[in-house]
Coordinates of C-alpha atoms in Angstrom, one line a residue:
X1452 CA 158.5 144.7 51.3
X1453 CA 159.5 143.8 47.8
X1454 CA 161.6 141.1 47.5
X1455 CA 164.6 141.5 45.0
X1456 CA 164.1 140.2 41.5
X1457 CA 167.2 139.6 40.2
X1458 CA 169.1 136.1 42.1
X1459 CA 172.3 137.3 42.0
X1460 CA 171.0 140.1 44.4
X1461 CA 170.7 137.3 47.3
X1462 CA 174.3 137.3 48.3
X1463 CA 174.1 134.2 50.6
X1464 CA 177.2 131.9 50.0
X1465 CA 175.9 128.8 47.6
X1466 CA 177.5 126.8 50.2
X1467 CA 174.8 128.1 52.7
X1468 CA 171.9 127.4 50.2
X1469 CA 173.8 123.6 49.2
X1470 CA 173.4 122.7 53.9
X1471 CA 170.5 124.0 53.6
X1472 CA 168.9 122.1 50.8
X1473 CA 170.7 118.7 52.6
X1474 CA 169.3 119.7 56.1
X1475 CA 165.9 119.4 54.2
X1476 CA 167.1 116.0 53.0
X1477 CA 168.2 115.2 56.3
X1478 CA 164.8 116.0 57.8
X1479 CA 163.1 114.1 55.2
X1480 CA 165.3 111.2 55.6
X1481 CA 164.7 111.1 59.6
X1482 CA 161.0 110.8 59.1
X1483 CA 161.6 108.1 56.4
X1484 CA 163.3 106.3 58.9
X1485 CA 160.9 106.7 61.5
X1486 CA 158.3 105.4 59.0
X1487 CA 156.4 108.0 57.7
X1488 CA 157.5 109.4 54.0
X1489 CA 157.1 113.0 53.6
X1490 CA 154.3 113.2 50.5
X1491 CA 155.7 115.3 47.4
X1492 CA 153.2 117.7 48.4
X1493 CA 154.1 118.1 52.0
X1494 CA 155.0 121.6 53.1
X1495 CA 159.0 120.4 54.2
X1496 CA 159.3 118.8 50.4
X1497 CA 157.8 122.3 48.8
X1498 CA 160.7 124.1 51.6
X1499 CA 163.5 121.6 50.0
X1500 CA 162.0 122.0 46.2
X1501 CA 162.2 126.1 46.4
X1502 CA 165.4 126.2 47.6
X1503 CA 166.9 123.8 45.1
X1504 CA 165.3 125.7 42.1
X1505 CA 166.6 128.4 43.4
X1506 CA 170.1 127.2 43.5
X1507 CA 170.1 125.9 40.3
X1508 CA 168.6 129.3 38.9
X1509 CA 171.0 131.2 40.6
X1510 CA 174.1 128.8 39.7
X1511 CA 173.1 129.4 35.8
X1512 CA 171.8 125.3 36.4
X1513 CA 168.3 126.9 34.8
X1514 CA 167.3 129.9 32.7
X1515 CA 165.5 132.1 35.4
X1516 CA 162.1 132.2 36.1
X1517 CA 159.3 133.5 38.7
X1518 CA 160.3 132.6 42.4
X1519 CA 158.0 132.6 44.9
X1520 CA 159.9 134.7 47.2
X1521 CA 157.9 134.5 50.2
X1522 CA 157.7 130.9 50.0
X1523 CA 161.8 130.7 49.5
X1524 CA 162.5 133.0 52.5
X1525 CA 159.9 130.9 54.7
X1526 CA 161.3 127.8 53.8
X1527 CA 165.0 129.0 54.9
X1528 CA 163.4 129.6 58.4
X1529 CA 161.5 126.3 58.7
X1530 CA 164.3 124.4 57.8
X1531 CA 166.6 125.3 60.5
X1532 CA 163.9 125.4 62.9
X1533 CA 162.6 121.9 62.3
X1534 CA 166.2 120.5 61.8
X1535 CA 166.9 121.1 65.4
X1536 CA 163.5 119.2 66.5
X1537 CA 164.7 116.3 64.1
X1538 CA 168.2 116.2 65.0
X1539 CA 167.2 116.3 68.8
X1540 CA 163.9 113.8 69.1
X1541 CA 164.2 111.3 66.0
X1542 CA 168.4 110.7 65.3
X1543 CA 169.2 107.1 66.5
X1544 CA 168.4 106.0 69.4
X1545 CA 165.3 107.4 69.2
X1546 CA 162.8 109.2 71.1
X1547 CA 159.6 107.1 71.4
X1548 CA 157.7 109.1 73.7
X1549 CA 158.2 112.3 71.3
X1550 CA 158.0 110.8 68.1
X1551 CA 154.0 111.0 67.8
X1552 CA 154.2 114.7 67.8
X1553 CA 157.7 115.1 65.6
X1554 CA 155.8 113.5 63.0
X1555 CA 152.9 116.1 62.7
X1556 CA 155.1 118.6 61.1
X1557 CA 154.6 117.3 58.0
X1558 CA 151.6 118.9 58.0
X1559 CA 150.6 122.0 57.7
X1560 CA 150.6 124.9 54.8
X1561 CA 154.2 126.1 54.0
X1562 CA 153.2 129.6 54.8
X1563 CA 151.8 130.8 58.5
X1564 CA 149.4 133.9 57.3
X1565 CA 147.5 131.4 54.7
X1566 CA 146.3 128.6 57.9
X1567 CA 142.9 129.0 59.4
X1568 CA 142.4 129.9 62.9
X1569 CA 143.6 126.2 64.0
X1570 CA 147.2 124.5 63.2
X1571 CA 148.4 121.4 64.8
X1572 CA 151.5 121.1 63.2
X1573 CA 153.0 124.3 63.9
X1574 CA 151.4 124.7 67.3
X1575 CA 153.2 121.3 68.4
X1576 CA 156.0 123.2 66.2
X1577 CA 156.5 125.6 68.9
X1578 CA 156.3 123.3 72.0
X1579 CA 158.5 120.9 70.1
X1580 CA 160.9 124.1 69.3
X1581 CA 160.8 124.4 73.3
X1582 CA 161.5 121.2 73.9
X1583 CA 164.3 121.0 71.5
X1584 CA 165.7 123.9 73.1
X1585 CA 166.0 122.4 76.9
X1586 CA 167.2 119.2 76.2
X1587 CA 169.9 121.0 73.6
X1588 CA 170.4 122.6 76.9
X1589 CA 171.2 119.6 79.5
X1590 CA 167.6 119.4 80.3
X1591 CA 165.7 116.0 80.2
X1592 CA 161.9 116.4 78.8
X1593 CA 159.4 114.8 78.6
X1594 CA 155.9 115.4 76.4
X1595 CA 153.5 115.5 79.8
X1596 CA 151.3 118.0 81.0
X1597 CA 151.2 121.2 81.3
X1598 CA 152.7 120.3 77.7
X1599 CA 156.4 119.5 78.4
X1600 CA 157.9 118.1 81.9
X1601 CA 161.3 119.6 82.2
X1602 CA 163.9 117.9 84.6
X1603 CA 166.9 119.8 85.7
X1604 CA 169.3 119.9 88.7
X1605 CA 167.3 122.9 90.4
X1606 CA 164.2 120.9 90.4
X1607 CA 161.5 119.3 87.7
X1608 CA 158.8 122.0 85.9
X1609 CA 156.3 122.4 83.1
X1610 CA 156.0 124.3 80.4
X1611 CA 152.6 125.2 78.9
X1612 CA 153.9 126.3 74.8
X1613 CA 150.5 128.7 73.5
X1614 CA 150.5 130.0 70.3
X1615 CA 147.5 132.4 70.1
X1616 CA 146.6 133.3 66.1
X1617 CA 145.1 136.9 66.7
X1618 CA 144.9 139.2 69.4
X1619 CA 141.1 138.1 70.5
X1620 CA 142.0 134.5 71.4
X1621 CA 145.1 136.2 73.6
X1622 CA 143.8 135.9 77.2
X1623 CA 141.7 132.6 76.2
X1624 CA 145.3 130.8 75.8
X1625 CA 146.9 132.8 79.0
X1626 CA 143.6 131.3 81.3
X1627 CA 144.1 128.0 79.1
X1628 CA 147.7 127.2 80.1
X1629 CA 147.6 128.7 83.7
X1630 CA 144.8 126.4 84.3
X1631 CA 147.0 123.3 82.5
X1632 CA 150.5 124.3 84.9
X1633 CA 147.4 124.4 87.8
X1634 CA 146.3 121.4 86.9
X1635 CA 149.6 119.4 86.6
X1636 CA 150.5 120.3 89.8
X1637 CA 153.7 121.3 88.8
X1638 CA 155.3 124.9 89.1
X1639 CA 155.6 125.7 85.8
X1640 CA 156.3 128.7 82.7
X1641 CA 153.9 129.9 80.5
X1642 CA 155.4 130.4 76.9
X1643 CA 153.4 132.1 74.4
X1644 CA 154.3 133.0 70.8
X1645 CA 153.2 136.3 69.4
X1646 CA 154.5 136.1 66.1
X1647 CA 151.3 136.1 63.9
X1648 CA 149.2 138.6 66.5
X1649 CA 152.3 141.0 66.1
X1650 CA 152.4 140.2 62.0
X1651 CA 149.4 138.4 60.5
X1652 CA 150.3 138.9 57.3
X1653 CA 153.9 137.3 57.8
X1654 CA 155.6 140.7 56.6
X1655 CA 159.0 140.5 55.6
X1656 CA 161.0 142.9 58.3
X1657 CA 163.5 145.0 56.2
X1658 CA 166.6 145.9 58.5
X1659 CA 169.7 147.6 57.4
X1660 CA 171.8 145.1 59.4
X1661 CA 170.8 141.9 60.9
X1662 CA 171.8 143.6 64.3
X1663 CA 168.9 146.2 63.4
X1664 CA 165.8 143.5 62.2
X1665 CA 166.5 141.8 65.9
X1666 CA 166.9 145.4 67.8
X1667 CA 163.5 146.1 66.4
X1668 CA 161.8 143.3 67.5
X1669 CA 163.2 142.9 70.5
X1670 CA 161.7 146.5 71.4
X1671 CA 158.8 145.1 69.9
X1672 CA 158.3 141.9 72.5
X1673 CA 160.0 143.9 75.6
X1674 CA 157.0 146.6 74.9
X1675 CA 154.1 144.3 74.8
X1676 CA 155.1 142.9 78.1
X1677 CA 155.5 146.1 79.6
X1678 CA 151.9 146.9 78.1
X1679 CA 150.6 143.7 79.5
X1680 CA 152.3 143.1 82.1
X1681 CA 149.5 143.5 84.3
X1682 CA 146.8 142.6 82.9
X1683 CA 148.6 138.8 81.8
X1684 CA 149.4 138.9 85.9
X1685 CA 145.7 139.2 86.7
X1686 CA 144.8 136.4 84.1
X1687 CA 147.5 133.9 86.0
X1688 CA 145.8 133.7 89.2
X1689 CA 148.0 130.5 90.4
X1690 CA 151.1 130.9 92.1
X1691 CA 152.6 128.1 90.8
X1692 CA 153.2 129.5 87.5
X1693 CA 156.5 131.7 88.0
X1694 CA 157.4 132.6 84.6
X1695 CA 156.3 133.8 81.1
X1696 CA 158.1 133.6 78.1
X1697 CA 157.4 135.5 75.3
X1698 CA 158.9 134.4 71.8
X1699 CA 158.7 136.3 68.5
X1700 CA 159.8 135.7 65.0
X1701 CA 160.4 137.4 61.8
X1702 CA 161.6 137.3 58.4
X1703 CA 163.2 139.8 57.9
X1704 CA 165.8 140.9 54.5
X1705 CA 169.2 142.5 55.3
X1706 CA 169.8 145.4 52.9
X1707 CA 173.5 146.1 52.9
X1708 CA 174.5 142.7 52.3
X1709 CA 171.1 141.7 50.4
X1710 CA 170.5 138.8 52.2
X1711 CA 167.5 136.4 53.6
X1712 CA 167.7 136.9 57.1
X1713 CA 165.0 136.5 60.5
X1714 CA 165.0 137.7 63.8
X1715 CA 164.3 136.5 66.9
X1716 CA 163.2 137.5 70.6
X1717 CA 162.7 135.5 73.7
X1718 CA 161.5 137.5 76.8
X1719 CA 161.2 136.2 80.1
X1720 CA 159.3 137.7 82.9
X1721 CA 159.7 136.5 86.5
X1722 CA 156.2 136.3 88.2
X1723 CA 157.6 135.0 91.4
X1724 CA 159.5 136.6 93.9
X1725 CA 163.4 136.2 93.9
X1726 CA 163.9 134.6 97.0
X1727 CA 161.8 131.5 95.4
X1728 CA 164.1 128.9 94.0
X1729 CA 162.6 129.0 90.8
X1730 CA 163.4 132.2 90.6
X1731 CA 167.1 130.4 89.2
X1732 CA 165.6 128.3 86.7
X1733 CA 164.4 131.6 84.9
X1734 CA 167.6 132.7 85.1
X1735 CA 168.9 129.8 83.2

């Protein structure tokens, strides 16, 4: 889609935009303290940077001039996706055993679509997003194989995080974290991103209503597991994986109230059978 070219079309509160911009700070200012300084060029400075030009262009602060809009609506995302890593493995006290991986995420291009067919930083990105999630949850973790060691009250599991770039690589990254929950001898979950295999190009979703951008990908994600179901069944050939979760992500712009929005979907299929006790920890 086209993104709007006049800034008083992006209706989002300045207030939003002014947390925003100090979550960036924030971010930048956890790494500082964990010893690393994020380089002028590093893709979570060029997130903060965008957003405070726009600000300033939109508050009158500067005389208007080109945006980068992709760039802009990217960074929104990023910046309250890696917030909730930072804020969860590297506030005070922190997390030694994580901090290796948090810091990778200052690497990386700012957008998705332009990376080559590797990315370390937002492949441990995902995991990290996983991670994040759980322990936001109650959940201790711990960065061990399959890829993250969950331990809850209904028993300890892994979770094997894939993020596959194009739909040829797919059923390489379902045999590749099977055989990593296998080999960990834990039961464990299989969670696999889809975002870039269902959008290469990083497309911006445009959605009447930010109800109707997650509708739409949720029918999205539900239908490739019902498409797949079976075949991903026959590439997990251990029985102590029990789950798959399938995550999706899009930037997506609201049109009735002209706003940067994205929209999310996690989908969980059981693979075991519901008398298993782990058949409760997919329920949570």
């Amino acid at each position: 889609m086209k993104h709007p070219d006049h800034f008083d079309l992006v209706r989002l509160p300045v207030v939003a935009y002014e947390k925003i911009i100090q979550d960036a700070k924030r971010i930048e200012e956890r790494f500082a303290q964990s010893g690393v300084s994020t380089a002028l060029n590093s893709r979570i400075s060029q997130y903060r940077k965008i957003i405070e030009s726009f600000l300033d262009i939109a508050t009158g602060r500067l005389r208007q001039s080109h945006m980068d809009w992709g760039l802009l609506h990217q960074a929104i995302f990023e910046v309250e996706q890696i917030q909730t890593i930072v804020e969860e493995f590297l506030k005070p006290p922190l997390s030694p055993e994580w901090r290796p991986r948090v810091l990778e995420l200052i690497s990386g291009r700012p957008l998705p679509q332009t990376e080559k067919e590797q990315s370390k930083a937002r492949d441990i990105q995902f995991e990290l997003f996983i991670a994040a999630s759980c322990r936001a949850s109650g959940y201790l973790v711990e960065p061990k194989e399959p890829d993250i060691l969950v331990r809850g009250e209904c028993g300890d599991f892994g979770i094997a995080a894939k993020r596959p770039k194009s739909p040829k690589t797919l059923e390489r990254h379902i045999r590749k974290g099977s055989h990593q929950i296998n080999d960990s001898g834990m039961p464990g979950i299989l969670a696999i991103e889809l975002s870039l295999i269902h959008n290469p190009q990083n497309n911006i979703l445009l959605s009447d209503t930010q109800g109707d951008g997650i509708e739409i990908l949720r029918r999205i994600a539900d239908r490739f597991v019902e498409l797949n179901s079976r075949r991903i069944r026959s590439l997990i050939k251990f029985p102590n994986v029990f789950g798959l979760v399938v995550y999706m992500a899009n930037l997506s712009f609201v049109s009735n109230t002209l706003q940067f929005a994205s929209a999310t979907r996690w989908t969980i299929t059981n693979l075991c059978e519901m008398t298993d006790p782990h058949y409760e920890q997919l329920r949570k």
